Steps between C-alpha positions, in 0.01 A plus 500: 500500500637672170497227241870384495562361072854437501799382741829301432386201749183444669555275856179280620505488874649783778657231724847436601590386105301748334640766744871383400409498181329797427743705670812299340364598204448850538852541629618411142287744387225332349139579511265269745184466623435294791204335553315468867135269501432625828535846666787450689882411369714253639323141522618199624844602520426831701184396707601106560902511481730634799843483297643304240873247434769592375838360439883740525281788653715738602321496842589098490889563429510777771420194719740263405218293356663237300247407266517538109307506185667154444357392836138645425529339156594198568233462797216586277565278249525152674142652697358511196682134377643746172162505412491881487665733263846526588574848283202688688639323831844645446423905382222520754797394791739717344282785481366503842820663675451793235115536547519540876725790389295639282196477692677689799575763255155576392379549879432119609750374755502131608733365821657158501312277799556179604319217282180502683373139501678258712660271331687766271670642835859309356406604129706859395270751548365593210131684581533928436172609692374833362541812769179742499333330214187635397720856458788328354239370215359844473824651430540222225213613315615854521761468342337313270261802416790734522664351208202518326314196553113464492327320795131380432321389763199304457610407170482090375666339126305393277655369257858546330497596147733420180544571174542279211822433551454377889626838593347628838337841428270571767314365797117541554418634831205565699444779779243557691196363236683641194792303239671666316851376335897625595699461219863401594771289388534247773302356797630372809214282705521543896211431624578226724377156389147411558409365882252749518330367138308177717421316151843491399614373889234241451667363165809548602551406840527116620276568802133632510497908532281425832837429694703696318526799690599783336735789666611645139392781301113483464535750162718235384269336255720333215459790235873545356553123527154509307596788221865345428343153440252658218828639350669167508666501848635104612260454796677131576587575852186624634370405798775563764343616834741672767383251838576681759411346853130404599225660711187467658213646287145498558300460194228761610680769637750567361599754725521313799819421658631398828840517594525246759409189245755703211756449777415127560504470103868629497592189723580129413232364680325179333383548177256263278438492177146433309591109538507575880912410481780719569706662148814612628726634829253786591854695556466565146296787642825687555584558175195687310591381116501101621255569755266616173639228317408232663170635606431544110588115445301405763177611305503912664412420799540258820359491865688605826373256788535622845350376820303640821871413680682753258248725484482553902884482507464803253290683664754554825866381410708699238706231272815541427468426109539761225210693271599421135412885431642650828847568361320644177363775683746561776736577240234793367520644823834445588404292790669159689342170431302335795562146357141446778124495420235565734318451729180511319218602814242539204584195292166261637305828388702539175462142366105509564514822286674310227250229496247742477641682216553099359924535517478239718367156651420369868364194618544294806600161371792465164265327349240741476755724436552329161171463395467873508827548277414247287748281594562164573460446857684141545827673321483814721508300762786274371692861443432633831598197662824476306578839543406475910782207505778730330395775765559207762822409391601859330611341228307558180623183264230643211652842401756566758335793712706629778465389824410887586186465320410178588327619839135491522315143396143523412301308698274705727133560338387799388725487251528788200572505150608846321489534157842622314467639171779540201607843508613651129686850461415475109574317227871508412447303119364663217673611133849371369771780476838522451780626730373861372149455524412477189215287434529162341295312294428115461838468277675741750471790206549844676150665497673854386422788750314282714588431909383317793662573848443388867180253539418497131836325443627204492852349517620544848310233674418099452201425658494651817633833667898484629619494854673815441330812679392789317554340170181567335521850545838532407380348165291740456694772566778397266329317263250812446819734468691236247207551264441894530950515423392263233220631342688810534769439314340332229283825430819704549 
């Protein structure tokens, strides 16, 4: 590359926040480099997100959606038990109409869709799913570079750099084998948190990395988060991990999958947890933040116990009970939801290939069962047995599960234990800001020309990722634009 000395405002991190704002920036005329670890553009918020929220979209009020920024802003903050920052809450809501604007104009369209998890169906829709959206990102970054914006690929921060008056004056970069140092007058961090950084998940996290299974950005590795902290950045709210359902993982392949047992995870059937008891109404599964939720308070993981009954049943009859994730991807390809699963003809063959690959457990008797999980066998069996009397009686007088669900007891040997794993979309905690994403430090002093944005920020969430779809990425979005207009006009 030709060595590149000087810009306006160097951005750390080419996903959706760095995108919005690098090219925020450059649309007030400012000089910016933006910054890309791998070789590709667009991380998590290209290659894992399908759309994003917003509130007053124009697409929302041409459907007589009666939902406002009020509504939004009020719903947030009793999730989060006002725990959260409620000036970030209210500019990211109100700019969210704006931003699906603006992102139309510069070449990517979204479409409003229903909420796409079931128990949202009677929430206003609120999701915008991106239309042709590897091209809509590609026309982002052109006009990006049209404006005169740098893209470097393959290109990690080092370090930030002041002067002696705290001033930012440059960033320390490294491409391909080589640093070298940008000199610029601000520096907005991007680079989306740190789940792919595995030390910082291990201090961080509440349950051990082994079940914590990561579906987040892998060049994620904690390296703004890390650079603002050596410059002073308030770190206090690190640590928040975006749960987002649970899955079946084998722990020596990890490429092995089989979609039969992912189905039979997205079911309330009977689930245990590592004291062999049941945690909550499995229809928690329904709703993917809770669903995470209480899988991460359960210690990351728990067991799904099935029985040779269920799995012959499965194997010829189609249920009529819903997939968690159908909706989520019949609404990607326009389709009608089934609300059915199955049959499963291959499931026998399926769960001996999880046991194989150690996802799961068989045995003939509970008790052995058990022993192979580690469990106590005398309160399995005081579990199953309760849980075989609510089936009885469909009445579940524990945690209230709906008679729908309470269908299949567990009492005919082999029985089967599957393994289901927290899933994390990133961490969603890292460096105090303002409403303009300016960083803060441990007195709440502006850090002066410094920014975090999307996963490197903090302030929007409590403890645990909202109920409300598409929210992370429409933090990013508008959080990463908030700080290029800011940094922006400061420099202007």
């Amino acid at each position: 590359m030709t060595e590149i000395k000087d810009t306006d405002i160097v951005v750390i991190g080419a996903g959706a926040s760095g995108i919005g704002a690098a090219l925020t920036a450059v649309e007030k005329g400012c000089g910016v480099v933006l910054l890309e670890k791998g070789n590709k553009f667009g991380g998590a918020g290209m290659f894992g997100a399908q759309g994003l929220f917003a509130v007053e979209s124009a697409q929302q009020q041409a459907k007589h959606i009666n939902y406002t920024v009020s509504d939004a802003f009020n719903e947030l903050l009793e999730y989060t038990h006002y725990r959260s920052n409620a000036k970030i809450t209210k500019k990211i809501l109100s700019r969210s109409a704006e931003t699906i604007d603006w992102l139309a104009s510069n070449g990517l369209k979204t479409e409003l869709v229903n909420n796409t998890q079931e128990p949202h169906q009677k929430h206003a829709e609120v999701y915008h799913q991106y239309i042709d959206k590897f091209n809509g990102f590609q026309k982002l970054m052109d006009n990006f570079i049209d404006r005169g914006g740098i893209l470097l690929t393959e290109t990690s921060g080092l370090g930030i750099i002041t002067d002696n008056s705290g001033q930012i004056s440059g960033v320390r970069i490294l491409h391909e084998g080589r640093s070298s140092t940008i000199n610029c007058k601000a520096v907005i961090c991007a680079d989306g948190g740190f789940i792919g950084n595995q030390e910082m998940v291990a201090k961080y996290s509440a349950v051990a990395p082994d079940v914590l299974h990561s579906m987040g950005e892998r060049k994620a590795t904690g390296d703004g988060i890390k650079m603002l902290e050596k410059i002073g950045g308030d770190t206090r709210h690190i640590g928040t991990f975006e749960n987002h359902a649970a899955t079946v993982i084998s722990p020596t392949n990890p490429k092995w999958r089989q979609q039969s047992l992912f189905t039979l995870t997205n079911i309330p059937l009977l689930w245990i947890d590592k004291q062999a008891a049941r945690f909550v109404n499995e229809e928690v599964v329904y709703d993917f933040a809770l669903w995470g939720n209480a899988t991460y308070a359960a210690g990351g993981y728990y067991y799904i116990i099935l029985d040779q009954n269920l799995v012959s049943t499965l194997e010829k009859q189609q249920l009529d009970w819903t997939d968690a994730f159908e909706r989520t991807f019949k609404t990607l390809t326009h389709e009608p939801v089934s609300h059915k699963i199955g049959p499963f003809s291959t499931l026998q063959n399926d769960l001996a290939d999880a046991v194989a690959n150690k996802a799961a457990w068989t045995a003939k008797t509970l008790d052995s069962l058990a022993l192979q999980l580690k469990l106590d066998p005398q309160k399995l069996d005081a579990t199953i047995k309760q849980y075989n009397e609510f089936t009885a009686n469909k009445k579940d007088d524990l945690f209230y599960k709906s008679s729908q669900f309470l269908s299949f007891k567990v009492e005919q040997g082999p029985f089967y234990a599957l393994k289901a794993c927290s899933t994390s979309l990133g961490t969603i905690g890292g460096i105090e800001t303002n409403e303009n994403m300016e960083v803060l430090d441990q007195k709440s002093n502006i850090i002066k020309g410094a920014y975090a944005t999307g996963n490197n920020a903090s302030g929007m969430y409590d403890t645990s990722y909202p109920t409300l779809e598409g929210i992370s990425c429409a933090f990013a979005w508008n959080s990463g634009r908030i700080a290029g207009e800011s940094a922006a006009n400061i420099l202007n």
